[in-house]
PDB file of C-alpha atoms in Angstrom:
ATOM      1  CA  SER R   1     -33.371 323.673  21.919  1.00 69.00           C
ATOM      2  CA  GLN R   2     -31.462 320.921  20.222  1.00 72.00           C
ATOM      3  CA  LYS R   3     -30.039 321.718  16.809  1.00 82.00           C
ATOM      4  CA  ILE R   4     -28.648 319.255  14.329  1.00 89.00           C
ATOM      5  CA  GLU R   5     -26.220 320.280  11.640  1.00 90.00           C
ATOM      6  CA  GLN R   6     -25.306 318.157   8.685  1.00 92.00           C
ATOM      7  CA  ASN R   7     -22.479 320.202   7.330  1.00 78.00           C
ATOM      8  CA  SER R   8     -22.646 319.244   3.699  1.00 82.00           C
ATOM      9  CA  GLU R   9     -25.815 319.829   1.776  1.00 87.00           C
ATOM     10  CA  ALA R  10     -24.412 317.719  -1.039  1.00 93.00           C
ATOM     11  CA  LEU R  11     -21.541 315.299  -1.488  1.00 95.00           C
ATOM     12  CA  ASN R  12     -20.330 313.955  -4.814  1.00 96.00           C
ATOM     13  CA  ILE R  13     -17.969 310.991  -4.935  1.00 96.00           C
ATOM     14  CA  GLN R  14     -16.718 308.411  -7.365  1.00 97.00           C
ATOM     15  CA  GLU R  15     -17.965 304.857  -7.297  1.00 97.00           C
ATOM     16  CA  GLY R  16     -15.833 302.629  -5.097  1.00 97.00           C
ATOM     17  CA  LYS R  17     -14.727 305.415  -2.783  1.00 97.00           C
ATOM     18  CA  THR R  18     -15.776 305.837   0.834  1.00 97.00           C
ATOM     19  CA  ALA R  19     -18.412 308.467   1.523  1.00 97.00           C
ATOM     20  CA  THR R  20     -18.206 310.191   4.900  1.00 97.00           C
ATOM     21  CA  LEU R  21     -21.116 312.270   6.145  1.00 97.00           C
ATOM     22  CA  THR R  22     -21.045 314.423   9.265  1.00 97.00           C
ATOM     23  CA  CYS R  23     -23.710 315.151  11.838  1.00 96.00           C
ATOM     24  CA  ASN R  24     -23.191 317.590  14.696  1.00 95.00           C
ATOM     25  CA  TYR R  25     -25.590 318.484  17.462  1.00 92.00           C
ATOM     26  CA  THR R  26     -25.418 321.486  19.703  1.00 88.00           C
ATOM     27  CA  ASN R  27     -27.199 320.874  22.942  1.00 79.00           C
ATOM     28  CA  TYR R  28     -27.853 317.931  25.217  1.00 77.00           C
ATOM     29  CA  SER R  29     -26.275 314.614  24.390  1.00 77.00           C
ATOM     30  CA  PRO R  30     -28.914 312.179  23.210  1.00 82.00           C
ATOM     31  CA  ALA R  31     -29.215 308.637  24.464  1.00 82.00           C
ATOM     32  CA  TYR R  32     -28.994 307.498  20.847  1.00 86.00           C
ATOM     33  CA  LEU R  33     -28.543 308.816  17.367  1.00 90.00           C
ATOM     34  CA  GLN R  34     -29.957 307.397  14.150  1.00 92.00           C
ATOM     35  CA  TRP R  35     -29.212 307.570  10.456  1.00 95.00           C
ATOM     36  CA  TYR R  36     -31.853 307.302   7.757  1.00 94.00           C
ATOM     37  CA  ARG R  37     -31.854 307.164   3.994  1.00 95.00           C
ATOM     38  CA  GLN R  38     -34.463 309.157   2.060  1.00 95.00           C
ATOM     39  CA  ASP R  39     -35.076 308.858  -1.644  1.00 94.00           C
ATOM     40  CA  PRO R  40     -36.913 311.627  -3.552  1.00 91.00           C
ATOM     41  CA  GLY R  41     -40.630 311.660  -2.786  1.00 90.00           C
ATOM     42  CA  ARG R  42     -40.312 308.868  -0.235  1.00 91.00           C
ATOM     43  CA  GLY R  43     -40.308 308.568   3.534  1.00 91.00           C
ATOM     44  CA  PRO R  44     -37.099 307.932   5.474  1.00 92.00           C
ATOM     45  CA  VAL R  45     -35.808 304.408   5.809  1.00 91.00           C
ATOM     46  CA  PHE R  46     -33.989 303.458   9.001  1.00 90.00           C
ATOM     47  CA  LEU R  47     -30.354 302.433   8.562  1.00 93.00           C
ATOM     48  CA  LEU R  48     -28.492 302.410  11.844  1.00 93.00           C
ATOM     49  CA  LEU R  49     -28.855 303.409  15.473  1.00 91.00           C
ATOM     50  CA  ILE R  50     -25.931 304.061  17.779  1.00 92.00           C
ATOM     51  CA  ARG R  51     -26.219 304.579  21.508  1.00 89.00           C
ATOM     52  CA  GLU R  52     -24.302 307.070  23.621  1.00 88.00           C
ATOM     53  CA  ASN R  53     -22.159 304.345  25.168  1.00 90.00           C
ATOM     54  CA  GLU R  54     -21.177 302.935  21.772  1.00 92.00           C
ATOM     55  CA  LYS R  55     -18.258 304.316  19.834  1.00 90.00           C
ATOM     56  CA  GLU R  56     -18.918 302.551  16.581  1.00 96.00           C
ATOM     57  CA  LYS R  57     -21.591 300.466  14.867  1.00 95.00           C
ATOM     58  CA  ARG R  58     -21.340 298.574  11.604  1.00 96.00           C
ATOM     59  CA  LYS R  59     -23.825 297.083   9.179  1.00 94.00           C
ATOM     60  CA  GLU R  60     -22.521 295.630   5.927  1.00 96.00           C
ATOM     61  CA  ARG R  61     -20.870 298.574   4.087  1.00 97.00           C
ATOM     62  CA  LEU R  62     -22.131 301.107   6.603  1.00 97.00           C
ATOM     63  CA  LYS R  63     -20.293 302.370   9.653  1.00 98.00           C
ATOM     64  CA  VAL R  64     -21.408 304.949  12.189  1.00 97.00           C
ATOM     65  CA  THR R  65     -19.341 306.544  14.926  1.00 97.00           C
ATOM     66  CA  PHE R  66     -20.565 308.590  17.865  1.00 94.00           C
ATOM     67  CA  ASP R  67     -18.350 310.999  19.781  1.00 92.00           C
ATOM     68  CA  THR R  68     -20.250 312.563  22.659  1.00 89.00           C
ATOM     69  CA  THR R  69     -17.301 314.817  23.504  1.00 91.00           C
ATOM     70  CA  LEU R  70     -17.267 316.353  20.045  1.00 92.00           C
ATOM     71  CA  LYS R  71     -21.074 316.053  19.825  1.00 92.00           C
ATOM     72  CA  GLN R  72     -20.617 314.462  16.465  1.00 94.00           C
ATOM     73  CA  SER R  73     -21.529 311.372  14.500  1.00 95.00           C
ATOM     74  CA  LEU R  74     -19.845 310.253  11.314  1.00 97.00           C
ATOM     75  CA  PHE R  75     -21.589 308.024   8.776  1.00 97.00           C
ATOM     76  CA  HIS R  76     -19.421 306.079   6.358  1.00 98.00           C
ATOM     77  CA  ILE R  77     -20.376 304.130   3.247  1.00 98.00           C
ATOM     78  CA  THR R  78     -17.480 302.041   1.983  1.00 97.00           C
ATOM     79  CA  ALA R  79     -17.128 300.811  -1.588  1.00 97.00           C
ATOM     80  CA  SER R  80     -19.890 303.219  -2.593  1.00 97.00           C
ATOM     81  CA  GLN R  81     -22.190 302.396  -5.488  1.00 97.00           C
ATOM     82  CA  PRO R  82     -24.457 304.558  -7.662  1.00 97.00           C
ATOM     83  CA  ALA R  83     -27.392 302.883  -5.912  1.00 97.00           C
ATOM     84  CA  ASP R  84     -26.231 304.535  -2.682  1.00 98.00           C
ATOM     85  CA  SER R  85     -27.170 307.913  -4.157  1.00 98.00           C
ATOM     86  CA  ALA R  86     -29.813 309.400  -1.858  1.00 97.00           C
ATOM     87  CA  THR R  87     -30.249 311.916   0.928  1.00 96.00           C
ATOM     88  CA  TYR R  88     -29.000 310.727   4.295  1.00 97.00           C
ATOM     89  CA  LEU R  89     -30.589 312.108   7.426  1.00 95.00           C
ATOM     90  CA  CYS R  90     -29.224 312.221  10.930  1.00 95.00           C
ATOM     91  CA  ALA R  91     -31.819 312.068  13.693  1.00 92.00           C
ATOM     92  CA  LEU R  92     -31.855 312.022  17.454  1.00 87.00           C
ATOM     93  CA  GLU R  93     -34.409 311.938  20.171  1.00 78.00           C
ATOM     94  CA  GLY R  94     -36.363 315.098  20.684  1.00 69.00           C
ATOM     95  CA  TYR R  95     -37.003 316.683  24.026  1.00 63.00           C
ATOM     96  CA  GLY R  96     -39.264 314.365  25.928  1.00 55.00           C
ATOM     97  CA  GLY R  97     -38.040 311.682  23.607  1.00 48.00           C
ATOM     98  CA  SER R  98     -39.309 308.872  25.730  1.00 48.00           C
ATOM     99  CA  GLN R  99     -42.285 308.786  23.392  1.00 59.00           C
ATOM    100  CA  GLY R 100     -40.005 308.271  20.453  1.00 64.00           C
ATOM    101  CA  ASN R 101     -40.231 311.585  18.660  1.00 76.00           C
ATOM    102  CA  LEU R 102     -37.190 312.404  16.598  1.00 84.00           C
ATOM    103  CA  ILE R 103     -35.649 315.615  15.361  1.00 85.00           C
ATOM    104  CA  PHE R 104     -33.862 315.508  12.034  1.00 90.00           C
ATOM    105  CA  GLY R 105     -31.038 317.261  10.293  1.00 92.00           C
ATOM    106  CA  LYS R 106     -31.585 318.704   6.831  1.00 92.00           C
ATOM    107  CA  GLY R 107     -29.727 315.814   5.309  1.00 94.00           C
ATOM    108  CA  THR R 108     -26.804 315.394   2.982  1.00 96.00           C
ATOM    109  CA  LYS R 109     -27.534 314.506  -0.625  1.00 96.00           C
ATOM    110  CA  LEU R 110     -25.012 311.924  -1.741  1.00 97.00           C
ATOM    111  CA  SER R 111     -24.331 311.374  -5.414  1.00 97.00           C
ATOM    112  CA  VAL R 112     -22.134 308.442  -6.398  1.00 97.00           C
ATOM    113  CA  LYS R 113     -20.858 308.715  -9.955  1.00 96.00           C
ATOM    114  CA  PRO R 114     -20.011 305.576 -11.923  1.00 94.00           C
TER     115      PRO R 114
ATOM    116  CA  GLY X   1     -39.810 294.278   8.782  1.00 64.00           C
ATOM    117  CA  ALA X   2     -42.643 296.406  10.059  1.00 70.00           C
ATOM    118  CA  VAL X   3     -44.627 298.230   7.405  1.00 88.00           C
ATOM    119  CA  VAL X   4     -46.374 301.559   7.619  1.00 93.00           C
ATOM    120  CA  SER X   5     -48.704 302.395   4.766  1.00 94.00           C
ATOM    121  CA  GLN X   6     -49.534 306.006   3.999  1.00 96.00           C
ATOM    122  CA  HIS X   7     -52.241 307.055   1.589  1.00 96.00           C
ATOM    123  CA  PRO X   8     -52.564 308.907  -0.705  1.00 97.00           C
ATOM    124  CA  SER X   9     -49.022 309.324  -1.977  1.00 95.00           C
ATOM    125  CA  ARG X  10     -49.934 312.484  -3.831  1.00 96.00           C
ATOM    126  CA  VAL X  11     -52.911 314.835  -3.705  1.00 97.00           C
ATOM    127  CA  ILE X  12     -53.766 318.055  -5.474  1.00 97.00           C
ATOM    128  CA  CYS X  13     -56.611 320.129  -4.130  1.00 96.00           C
ATOM    129  CA  LYS X  14     -58.163 323.546  -4.451  1.00 96.00           C
ATOM    130  CA  SER X  15     -57.603 326.205  -1.844  1.00 96.00           C
ATOM    131  CA  GLY X  16     -60.226 326.046   0.895  1.00 96.00           C
ATOM    132  CA  THR X  17     -60.896 322.336   0.671  1.00 96.00           C
ATOM    133  CA  SER X  18     -59.955 319.701   3.249  1.00 97.00           C
ATOM    134  CA  VAL X  19     -57.641 316.779   2.677  1.00 97.00           C
ATOM    135  CA  LYS X  20     -57.371 313.602   4.722  1.00 97.00           C
ATOM    136  CA  ILE X  21     -54.192 311.550   4.886  1.00 97.00           C
ATOM    137  CA  GLU X  22     -54.204 308.039   6.312  1.00 97.00           C
ATOM    138  CA  CYS X  23     -51.406 306.232   8.062  1.00 96.00           C
ATOM    139  CA  ARG X  24     -51.748 302.524   8.790  1.00 94.00           C
ATOM    140  CA  SER X  25     -49.477 300.086  10.551  1.00 91.00           C
ATOM    141  CA  LEU X  26     -49.938 296.894   8.584  1.00 91.00           C
ATOM    142  CA  ASP X  27     -48.343 294.222  10.708  1.00 86.00           C
ATOM    143  CA  PHE X  28     -48.038 295.695  14.182  1.00 85.00           C
ATOM    144  CA  GLN X  29     -50.009 297.702  16.701  1.00 86.00           C
ATOM    145  CA  ALA X  30     -48.904 301.312  16.898  1.00 85.00           C
ATOM    146  CA  THR X  31     -49.582 302.920  20.243  1.00 82.00           C
ATOM    147  CA  THR X  32     -47.966 306.149  19.119  1.00 87.00           C
ATOM    148  CA  MET X  33     -47.859 307.783  15.715  1.00 91.00           C
ATOM    149  CA  PHE X  34     -46.041 310.914  14.670  1.00 92.00           C
ATOM    150  CA  TRP X  35     -46.812 313.349  11.871  1.00 95.00           C
ATOM    151  CA  TYR X  36     -44.001 315.256  10.188  1.00 95.00           C
ATOM    152  CA  ARG X  37     -43.924 317.899   7.484  1.00 96.00           C
ATOM    153  CA  GLN X  38     -41.020 318.426   5.121  1.00 94.00           C
ATOM    154  CA  PHE X  39     -40.460 321.374   2.796  1.00 92.00           C
ATOM    155  CA  PRO X  40     -38.028 321.037  -0.123  1.00 88.00           C
ATOM    156  CA  LYS X  41     -34.409 320.734   1.002  1.00 84.00           C
ATOM    157  CA  GLN X  42     -35.481 321.084   4.619  1.00 88.00           C
ATOM    158  CA  SER X  43     -35.515 318.676   7.519  1.00 88.00           C
ATOM    159  CA  LEU X  44     -38.540 316.771   8.675  1.00 91.00           C
ATOM    160  CA  MET X  45     -40.361 318.878  11.233  1.00 91.00           C
ATOM    161  CA  LEU X  46     -42.481 317.156  13.842  1.00 90.00           C
ATOM    162  CA  MET X  47     -46.036 318.469  13.782  1.00 93.00           C
ATOM    163  CA  ALA X  48     -47.764 316.329  16.354  1.00 93.00           C
ATOM    164  CA  THR X  49     -47.695 313.155  18.370  1.00 90.00           C
ATOM    165  CA  SER X  50     -50.800 311.040  18.620  1.00 90.00           C
ATOM    166  CA  ASN X  51     -51.490 308.266  21.063  1.00 86.00           C
ATOM    167  CA  GLU X  52     -54.266 305.799  20.435  1.00 82.00           C
ATOM    168  CA  GLY X  53     -57.464 306.841  22.122  1.00 81.00           C
ATOM    169  CA  SER X  54     -56.306 310.244  23.308  1.00 83.00           C
ATOM    170  CA  LYS X  55     -55.902 313.747  21.970  1.00 87.00           C
ATOM    171  CA  ALA X  56     -52.845 314.531  19.907  1.00 91.00           C
ATOM    172  CA  THR X  57     -50.041 316.671  21.266  1.00 91.00           C
ATOM    173  CA  TYR X  58     -49.093 319.431  18.867  1.00 93.00           C
ATOM    174  CA  GLU X  59     -45.719 321.073  18.506  1.00 90.00           C
ATOM    175  CA  GLN X  60     -45.402 324.789  19.051  1.00 88.00           C
ATOM    176  CA  GLY X  61     -46.626 326.773  16.075  1.00 91.00           C
ATOM    177  CA  VAL X  62     -48.802 323.995  14.648  1.00 93.00           C
ATOM    178  CA  GLU X  63     -52.495 324.877  14.594  1.00 93.00           C
ATOM    179  CA  LYS X  64     -54.477 322.025  16.075  1.00 92.00           C
ATOM    180  CA  ASP X  65     -57.726 323.274  14.548  1.00 94.00           C
ATOM    181  CA  LYS X  66     -56.178 323.271  11.098  1.00 96.00           C
ATOM    182  CA  PHE X  67     -54.371 319.964  11.301  1.00 96.00           C
ATOM    183  CA  LEU X  68     -56.836 317.516  12.800  1.00 95.00           C
ATOM    184  CA  ILE X  69     -55.388 314.247  13.983  1.00 94.00           C
ATOM    185  CA  ASN X  70     -57.374 311.181  14.842  1.00 91.00           C
ATOM    186  CA  HIS X  71     -55.857 307.997  16.220  1.00 88.00           C
ATOM    187  CA  ALA X  72     -58.946 305.917  16.780  1.00 81.00           C
ATOM    188  CA  SER X  73     -57.338 302.494  16.573  1.00 88.00           C
ATOM    189  CA  LEU X  74     -53.982 300.860  17.142  1.00 88.00           C
ATOM    190  CA  THR X  75     -53.404 300.576  13.408  1.00 91.00           C
ATOM    191  CA  LEU X  76     -54.757 303.822  11.983  1.00 93.00           C
ATOM    192  CA  SER X  77     -54.069 307.513  12.397  1.00 94.00           C
ATOM    193  CA  THR X  78     -55.400 310.228  10.130  1.00 95.00           C
ATOM    194  CA  LEU X  79     -54.290 313.777   9.495  1.00 97.00           C
ATOM    195  CA  THR X  80     -56.852 316.146   8.028  1.00 97.00           C
ATOM    196  CA  VAL X  81     -55.645 319.442   6.640  1.00 97.00           C
ATOM    197  CA  THR X  82     -58.697 321.683   6.892  1.00 96.00           C
ATOM    198  CA  SER X  83     -59.303 324.681   4.648  1.00 96.00           C
ATOM    199  CA  ALA X  84     -56.029 324.074   2.883  1.00 96.00           C
ATOM    200  CA  HIS X  85     -54.077 326.998   1.473  1.00 96.00           C
ATOM    201  CA  PRO X  86     -51.112 327.076  -0.911  1.00 96.00           C
ATOM    202  CA  GLU X  87     -48.705 327.544   2.014  1.00 95.00           C
ATOM    203  CA  ASP X  88     -49.830 324.146   3.322  1.00 96.00           C
ATOM    204  CA  SER X  89     -48.313 322.538   0.238  1.00 96.00           C
ATOM    205  CA  SER X  90     -45.658 320.206   1.572  1.00 96.00           C
ATOM    206  CA  PHE X  91     -44.567 316.606   1.989  1.00 97.00           C
ATOM    207  CA  TYR X  92     -46.323 315.008   4.954  1.00 97.00           C
ATOM    208  CA  ILE X  93     -44.886 311.865   6.535  1.00 96.00           C
ATOM    209  CA  CYS X  94     -46.184 309.685   9.317  1.00 95.00           C
ATOM    210  CA  SER X  95     -44.255 307.325  11.531  1.00 93.00           C
ATOM    211  CA  ALA X  96     -45.347 304.747  14.028  1.00 90.00           C
ATOM    212  CA  LYS X  97     -43.961 303.161  17.161  1.00 83.00           C
ATOM    213  CA  ALA X  98     -44.843 299.583  17.861  1.00 76.00           C
ATOM    214  CA  ALA X  99     -46.447 298.782  21.176  1.00 69.00           C
ATOM    215  CA  GLY X 100     -44.050 297.399  23.731  1.00 66.00           C
ATOM    216  CA  THR X 101     -40.909 298.435  21.874  1.00 64.00           C
ATOM    217  CA  ALA X 102     -38.178 300.839  22.830  1.00 59.00           C
ATOM    218  CA  ALA X 103     -38.749 304.490  22.014  1.00 55.00           C
ATOM    219  CA  GLU X 104     -36.307 304.516  19.147  1.00 65.00           C
ATOM    220  CA  LYS X 105     -38.036 301.887  17.016  1.00 67.00           C
ATOM    221  CA  LEU X 106     -39.906 304.017  14.514  1.00 80.00           C
ATOM    222  CA  PHE X 107     -41.214 303.022  11.110  1.00 87.00           C
ATOM    223  CA  PHE X 108     -42.069 305.609   8.489  1.00 92.00           C
ATOM    224  CA  GLY X 109     -44.731 305.799   5.846  1.00 94.00           C
ATOM    225  CA  SER X 110     -43.816 306.666   2.279  1.00 94.00           C
ATOM    226  CA  GLY X 111     -45.143 310.196   2.553  1.00 96.00           C
ATOM    227  CA  THR X 112     -47.877 312.294   0.954  1.00 97.00           C
ATOM    228  CA  GLN X 113     -47.105 315.171  -1.366  1.00 97.00           C
ATOM    229  CA  LEU X 114     -49.828 317.779  -0.930  1.00 97.00           C
ATOM    230  CA  SER X 115     -50.194 320.507  -3.516  1.00 97.00           C
ATOM    231  CA  VAL X 116     -52.792 323.202  -2.863  1.00 96.00           C
ATOM    232  CA  LEU X 117     -53.746 325.296  -5.869  1.00 95.00           C
TER     233      LEU X 117
END
């Protein structure tokens, strides 16, 4: 079965620096991969989706890369701010994902210090 | 953007009682809704997939008689935890897929924290 690993459980950085979060998967290459933000006691909020034929996707201060050879996605937040502090989840389509079910990593808790 | 409303946000109940959680798509029709469970510092685990008007499909290890799912309309799905026990205490989250959209377009509710005493 597909496994997702987000290597860092927690990441602490200084305001203004670039945060880089890693997501690795172990089995089949998904057609797409997504990143979500989750605040404590809240549901995930969609941030970015990148497809298997895309190397990179950007949205404002966010950048996602997708390397199907390495089976890895990197999620970057540039010019980080304390408000970016949250848990970031990597997700990809589950088996039989045509219905839209996702499987999630455990997340990386990002703390941006002022 | 599309909004999914989940209610209640928090519930505390006694062991043995049943709890119903509602998930509504407010501004779109959701042909498919998903129910996830999340334990502290763990990933969201898919419990079941429900399609409007048909029986839900449960993931392996999830008891269908304990976690009753009803998706009677295109805007409402409910999850009922029957005879709840302390080990059912968790954060439950629903998500919905809009009709006619690609599989990856999911919108999540804000979650329900269930505490069983």
